[in-house]
Each structure stands twice: as C-alpha cells, then as structure tokens.
PDB file of C-alpha atoms in Angstrom:
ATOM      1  CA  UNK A   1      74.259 142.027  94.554  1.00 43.00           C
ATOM      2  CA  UNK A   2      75.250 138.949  92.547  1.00 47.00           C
ATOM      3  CA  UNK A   3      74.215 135.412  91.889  1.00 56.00           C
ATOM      4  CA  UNK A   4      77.657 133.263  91.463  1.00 54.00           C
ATOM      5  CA  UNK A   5      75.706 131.305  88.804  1.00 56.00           C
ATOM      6  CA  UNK A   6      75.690 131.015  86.174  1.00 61.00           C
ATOM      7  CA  UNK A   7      78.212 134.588  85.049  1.00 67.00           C
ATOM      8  CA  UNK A   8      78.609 136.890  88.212  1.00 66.00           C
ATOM      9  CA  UNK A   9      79.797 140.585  87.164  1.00 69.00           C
ATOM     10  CA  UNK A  10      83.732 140.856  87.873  1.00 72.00           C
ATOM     11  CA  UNK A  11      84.802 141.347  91.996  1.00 78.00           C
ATOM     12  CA  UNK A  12      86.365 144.529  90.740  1.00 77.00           C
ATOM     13  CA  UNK A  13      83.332 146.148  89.953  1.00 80.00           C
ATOM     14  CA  UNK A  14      81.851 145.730  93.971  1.00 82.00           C
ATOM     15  CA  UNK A  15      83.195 147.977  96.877  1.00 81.00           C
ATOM     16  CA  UNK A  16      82.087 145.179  99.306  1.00 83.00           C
ATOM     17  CA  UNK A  17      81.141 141.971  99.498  1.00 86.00           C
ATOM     18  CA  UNK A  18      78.478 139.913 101.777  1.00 88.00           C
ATOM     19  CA  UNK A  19      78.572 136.314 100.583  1.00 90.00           C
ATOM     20  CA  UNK A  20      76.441 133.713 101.912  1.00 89.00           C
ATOM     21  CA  UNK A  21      76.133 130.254 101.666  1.00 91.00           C
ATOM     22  CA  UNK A  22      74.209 127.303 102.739  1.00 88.00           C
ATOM     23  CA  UNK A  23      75.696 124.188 103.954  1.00 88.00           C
ATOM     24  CA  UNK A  24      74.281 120.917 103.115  1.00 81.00           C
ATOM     25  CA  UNK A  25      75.337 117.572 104.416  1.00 79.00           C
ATOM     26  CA  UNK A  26      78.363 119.250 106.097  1.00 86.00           C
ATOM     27  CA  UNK A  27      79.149 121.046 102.469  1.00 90.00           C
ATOM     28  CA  UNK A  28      79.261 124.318 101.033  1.00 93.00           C
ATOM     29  CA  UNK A  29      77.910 124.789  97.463  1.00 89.00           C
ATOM     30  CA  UNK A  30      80.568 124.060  95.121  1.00 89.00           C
ATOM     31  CA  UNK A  31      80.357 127.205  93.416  1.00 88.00           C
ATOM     32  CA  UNK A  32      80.370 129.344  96.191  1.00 91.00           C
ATOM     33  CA  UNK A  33      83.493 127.436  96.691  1.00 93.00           C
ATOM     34  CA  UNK A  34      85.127 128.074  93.317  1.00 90.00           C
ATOM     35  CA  UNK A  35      84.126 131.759  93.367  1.00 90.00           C
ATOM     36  CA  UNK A  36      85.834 132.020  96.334  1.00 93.00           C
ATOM     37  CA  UNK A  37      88.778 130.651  95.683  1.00 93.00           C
ATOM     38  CA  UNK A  38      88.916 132.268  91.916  1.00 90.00           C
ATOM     39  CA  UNK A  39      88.346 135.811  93.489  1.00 91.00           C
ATOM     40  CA  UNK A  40      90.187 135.499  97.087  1.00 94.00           C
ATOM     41  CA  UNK A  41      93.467 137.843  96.550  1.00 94.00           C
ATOM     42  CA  UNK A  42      90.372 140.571  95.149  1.00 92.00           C
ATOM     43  CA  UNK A  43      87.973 139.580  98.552  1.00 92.00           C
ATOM     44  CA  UNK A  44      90.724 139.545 101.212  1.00 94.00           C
ATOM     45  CA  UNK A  45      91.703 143.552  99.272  1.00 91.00           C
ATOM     46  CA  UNK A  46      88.340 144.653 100.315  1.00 88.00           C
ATOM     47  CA  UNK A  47      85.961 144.916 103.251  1.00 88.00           C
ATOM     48  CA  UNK A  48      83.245 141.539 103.305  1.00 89.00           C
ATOM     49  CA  UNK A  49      81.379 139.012 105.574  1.00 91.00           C
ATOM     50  CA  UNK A  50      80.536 135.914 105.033  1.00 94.00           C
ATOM     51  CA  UNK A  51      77.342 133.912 106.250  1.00 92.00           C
ATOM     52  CA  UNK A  52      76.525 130.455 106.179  1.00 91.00           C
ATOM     53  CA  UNK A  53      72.418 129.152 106.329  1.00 89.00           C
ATOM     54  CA  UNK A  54      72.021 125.600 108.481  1.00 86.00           C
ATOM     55  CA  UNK A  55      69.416 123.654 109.787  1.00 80.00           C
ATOM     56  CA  UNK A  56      71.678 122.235 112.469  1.00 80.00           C
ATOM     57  CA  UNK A  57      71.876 126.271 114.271  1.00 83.00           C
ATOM     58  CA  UNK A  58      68.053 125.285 114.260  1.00 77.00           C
ATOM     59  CA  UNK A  59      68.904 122.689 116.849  1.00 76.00           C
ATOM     60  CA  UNK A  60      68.602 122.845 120.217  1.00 77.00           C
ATOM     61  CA  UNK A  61      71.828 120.655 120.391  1.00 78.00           C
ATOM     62  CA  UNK A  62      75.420 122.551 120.712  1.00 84.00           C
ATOM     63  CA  UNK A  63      77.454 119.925 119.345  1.00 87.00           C
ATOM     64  CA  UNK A  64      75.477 120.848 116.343  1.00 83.00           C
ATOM     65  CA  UNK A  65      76.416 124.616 116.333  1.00 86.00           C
ATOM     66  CA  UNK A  66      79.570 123.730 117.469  1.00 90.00           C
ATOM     67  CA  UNK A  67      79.980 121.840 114.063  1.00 90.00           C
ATOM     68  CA  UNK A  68      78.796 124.580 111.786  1.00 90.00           C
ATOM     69  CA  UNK A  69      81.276 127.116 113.631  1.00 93.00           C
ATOM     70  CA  UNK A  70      84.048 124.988 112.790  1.00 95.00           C
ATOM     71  CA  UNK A  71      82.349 124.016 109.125  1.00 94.00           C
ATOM     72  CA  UNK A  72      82.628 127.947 108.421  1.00 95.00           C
ATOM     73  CA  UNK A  73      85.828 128.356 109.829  1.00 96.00           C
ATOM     74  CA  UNK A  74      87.769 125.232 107.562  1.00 96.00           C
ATOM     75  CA  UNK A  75      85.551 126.664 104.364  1.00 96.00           C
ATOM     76  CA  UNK A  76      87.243 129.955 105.373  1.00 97.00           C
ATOM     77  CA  UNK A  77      90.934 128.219 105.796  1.00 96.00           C
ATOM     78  CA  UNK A  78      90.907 126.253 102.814  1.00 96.00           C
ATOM     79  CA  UNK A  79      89.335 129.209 100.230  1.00 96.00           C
ATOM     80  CA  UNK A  80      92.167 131.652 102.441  1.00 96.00           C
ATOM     81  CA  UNK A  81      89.130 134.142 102.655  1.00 96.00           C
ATOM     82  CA  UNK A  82      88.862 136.957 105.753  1.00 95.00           C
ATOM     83  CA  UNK A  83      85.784 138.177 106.005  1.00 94.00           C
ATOM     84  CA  UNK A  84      85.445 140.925 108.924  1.00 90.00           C
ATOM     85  CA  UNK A  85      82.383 139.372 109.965  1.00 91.00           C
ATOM     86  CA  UNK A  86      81.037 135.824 109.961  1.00 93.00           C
ATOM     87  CA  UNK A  87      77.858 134.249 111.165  1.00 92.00           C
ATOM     88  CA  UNK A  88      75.528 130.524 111.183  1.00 91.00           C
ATOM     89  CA  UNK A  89      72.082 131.355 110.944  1.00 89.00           C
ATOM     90  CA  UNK A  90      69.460 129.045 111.012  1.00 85.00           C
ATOM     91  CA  UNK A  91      67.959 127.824 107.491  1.00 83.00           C
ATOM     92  CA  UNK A  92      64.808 125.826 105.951  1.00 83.00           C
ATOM     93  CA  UNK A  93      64.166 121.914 105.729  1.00 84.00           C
ATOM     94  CA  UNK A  94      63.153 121.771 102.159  1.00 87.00           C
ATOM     95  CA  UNK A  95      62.254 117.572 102.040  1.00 89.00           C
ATOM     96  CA  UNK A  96      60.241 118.121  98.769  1.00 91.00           C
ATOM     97  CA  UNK A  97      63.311 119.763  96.722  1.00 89.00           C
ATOM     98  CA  UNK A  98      65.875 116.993  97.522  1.00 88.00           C
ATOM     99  CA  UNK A  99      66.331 113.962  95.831  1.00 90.00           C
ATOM    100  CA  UNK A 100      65.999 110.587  97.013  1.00 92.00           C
ATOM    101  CA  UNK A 101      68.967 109.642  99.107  1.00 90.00           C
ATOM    102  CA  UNK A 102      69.399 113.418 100.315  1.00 85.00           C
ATOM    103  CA  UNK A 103      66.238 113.150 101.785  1.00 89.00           C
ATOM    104  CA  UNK A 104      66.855 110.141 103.741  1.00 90.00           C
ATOM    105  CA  UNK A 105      69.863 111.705 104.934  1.00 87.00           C
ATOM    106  CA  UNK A 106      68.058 115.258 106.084  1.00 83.00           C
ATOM    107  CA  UNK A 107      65.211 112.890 107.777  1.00 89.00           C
ATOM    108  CA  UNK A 108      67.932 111.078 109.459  1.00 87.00           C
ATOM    109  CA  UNK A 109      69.542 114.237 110.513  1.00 82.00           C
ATOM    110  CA  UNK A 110      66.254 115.780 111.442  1.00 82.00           C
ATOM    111  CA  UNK A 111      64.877 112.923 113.464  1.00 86.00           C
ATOM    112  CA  UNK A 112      68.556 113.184 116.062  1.00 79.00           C
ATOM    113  CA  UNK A 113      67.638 116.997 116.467  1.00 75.00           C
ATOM    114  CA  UNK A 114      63.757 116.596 117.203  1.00 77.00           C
ATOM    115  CA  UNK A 115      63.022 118.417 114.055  1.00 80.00           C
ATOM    116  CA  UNK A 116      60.421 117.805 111.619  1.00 85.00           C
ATOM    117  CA  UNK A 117      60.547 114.017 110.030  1.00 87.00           C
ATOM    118  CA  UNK A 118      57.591 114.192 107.518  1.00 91.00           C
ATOM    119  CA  UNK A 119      58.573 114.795 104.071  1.00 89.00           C
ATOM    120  CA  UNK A 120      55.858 115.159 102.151  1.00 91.00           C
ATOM    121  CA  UNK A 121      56.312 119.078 103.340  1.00 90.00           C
ATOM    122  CA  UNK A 122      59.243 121.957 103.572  1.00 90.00           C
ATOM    123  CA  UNK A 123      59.843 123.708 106.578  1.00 86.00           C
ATOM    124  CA  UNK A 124      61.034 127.107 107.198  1.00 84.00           C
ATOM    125  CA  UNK A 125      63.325 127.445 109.997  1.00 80.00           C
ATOM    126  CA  UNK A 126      65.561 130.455 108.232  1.00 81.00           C
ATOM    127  CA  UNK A 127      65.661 132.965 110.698  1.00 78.00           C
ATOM    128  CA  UNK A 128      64.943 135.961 107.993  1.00 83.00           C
ATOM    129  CA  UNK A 129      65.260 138.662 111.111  1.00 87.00           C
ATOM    130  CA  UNK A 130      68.984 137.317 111.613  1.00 85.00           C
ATOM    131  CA  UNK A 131      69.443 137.306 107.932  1.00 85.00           C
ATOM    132  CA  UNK A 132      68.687 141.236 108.250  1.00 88.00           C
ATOM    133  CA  UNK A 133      70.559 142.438 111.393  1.00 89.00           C
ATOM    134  CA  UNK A 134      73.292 139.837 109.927  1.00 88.00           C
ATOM    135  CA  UNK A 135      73.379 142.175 106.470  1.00 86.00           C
ATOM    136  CA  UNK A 136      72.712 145.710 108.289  1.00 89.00           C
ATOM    137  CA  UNK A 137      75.586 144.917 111.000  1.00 89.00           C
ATOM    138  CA  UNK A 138      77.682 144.079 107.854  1.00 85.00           C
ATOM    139  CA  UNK A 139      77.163 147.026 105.935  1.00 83.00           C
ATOM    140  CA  UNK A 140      77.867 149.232 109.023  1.00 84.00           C
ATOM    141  CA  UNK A 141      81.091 147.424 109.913  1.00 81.00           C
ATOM    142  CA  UNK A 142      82.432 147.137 106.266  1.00 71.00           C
ATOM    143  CA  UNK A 143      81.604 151.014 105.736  1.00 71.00           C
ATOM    144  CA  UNK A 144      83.605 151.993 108.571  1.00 72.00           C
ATOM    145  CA  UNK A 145      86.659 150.131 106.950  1.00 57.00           C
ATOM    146  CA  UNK A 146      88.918 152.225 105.153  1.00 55.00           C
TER     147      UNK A 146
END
C-alpha cells in the first residue's frame, strides 16, 4: 500500500494496484491525477482497479450517480488508465475540514440532495462495508489475471 504524497515507492516495485480517489466538487485530487498519468504505461502493464469516494452516490438522486459514473469514466480517458475493475462508493461530508467557500458549495450541494446542511459537524456517509467487498472483489479478480 502507498500514499501518492508526498514520495510513493516506484510502480515497479507493486504486483497490483487498487487506487482510490475521492472526488470533490466534480474533481479528482490533483495528485492522484499526476500519479496517474506519470505511472500509466507501468498501471495499464499490470492488473488494478480503481475506486472513486462521493457524497453524491450518497444521494437518493440518479442524475447524481449518473454524474460520478461518467466523472470516473473521463478521469479514466484523460489519465489513459484501465483498471479491470471500477466502482463510486459513497463517502463522508466533512463541513468542519473545508474552507470557507468549499463549504458553501458542499452545503449548497447537500441541501439539493436532502443531506445534512449543518456545518458545525462532519458526517460519515462512506460506506466502509463497500470499501471492503470493493478491495476483496479486487484482489480476487486481479489475482486471477495472468
């Protein structure tokens, strides 16, 4: 396992590779992004997955998965990764961690799903159990790669 920040260990060194991300205001973190696209020719050799964590696959509202789908699937284009396996799992409201205009936005964002609006307080939507069956379903697919 390896933290892209702030010196991962060389892609050489792994035999697979689960990435995950979360997305926030429609964005990926940048440095997932550059680690991507500095390692790509090295992830596309080898069996991976790739996950992204959103509080919009909280929502009851399918335009809003719809979105993170297709989110997932232009990060993917425009790094030129190909994971086996992708997924959008559902991730935490953390009001008390962003900064002043980011939290207007997530309260604005929040408030059109029905989610939690207060934010004086975080909320923990991540759905750890998909997190889990997300990595285990990885490992088992990637392993039967040759």
């Amino acid at each position: 396992m390896a933290d892209t920040t702030p010196e991962p260990r060389a892609i050489k060194t792994y035999d697979v590779t689960i990435i995950g991300s979360s997305i926030h205001i429609n964005k990926y973190h940048s440095v997932v992004k550059h680690y991507i696209k500095q390692y790509v020719p090295d992830l596309n050799r080898m069996p991976g997955a790739f996950f992204s964590i959103s509080l919009a696959v909280a929502s009851d509202i399918e335009d809003e998965h719809t979105e993170v789908k297709k989110l997932t699937t232009d990060f993917l284009d425009y790094t030129r990764s190909k994971p086996l396996m992708t997924s959008q799992i559902a991730g935490a409201l953390k009001y008390t961690e962003y900064e002043y205009f980011k939290r207007l936005i997530m309260k604005m964002i929040s408030k059109k799903q029905g989610s939690a609006t207060i934010t004086s307080q975080d909320y923990e939507d991540t759905n750890w159990d998909e997190v889990i069956k997300f990595m285990n379903d990885s490992i088992n697919r990637v392993s039967q790669k040759p």
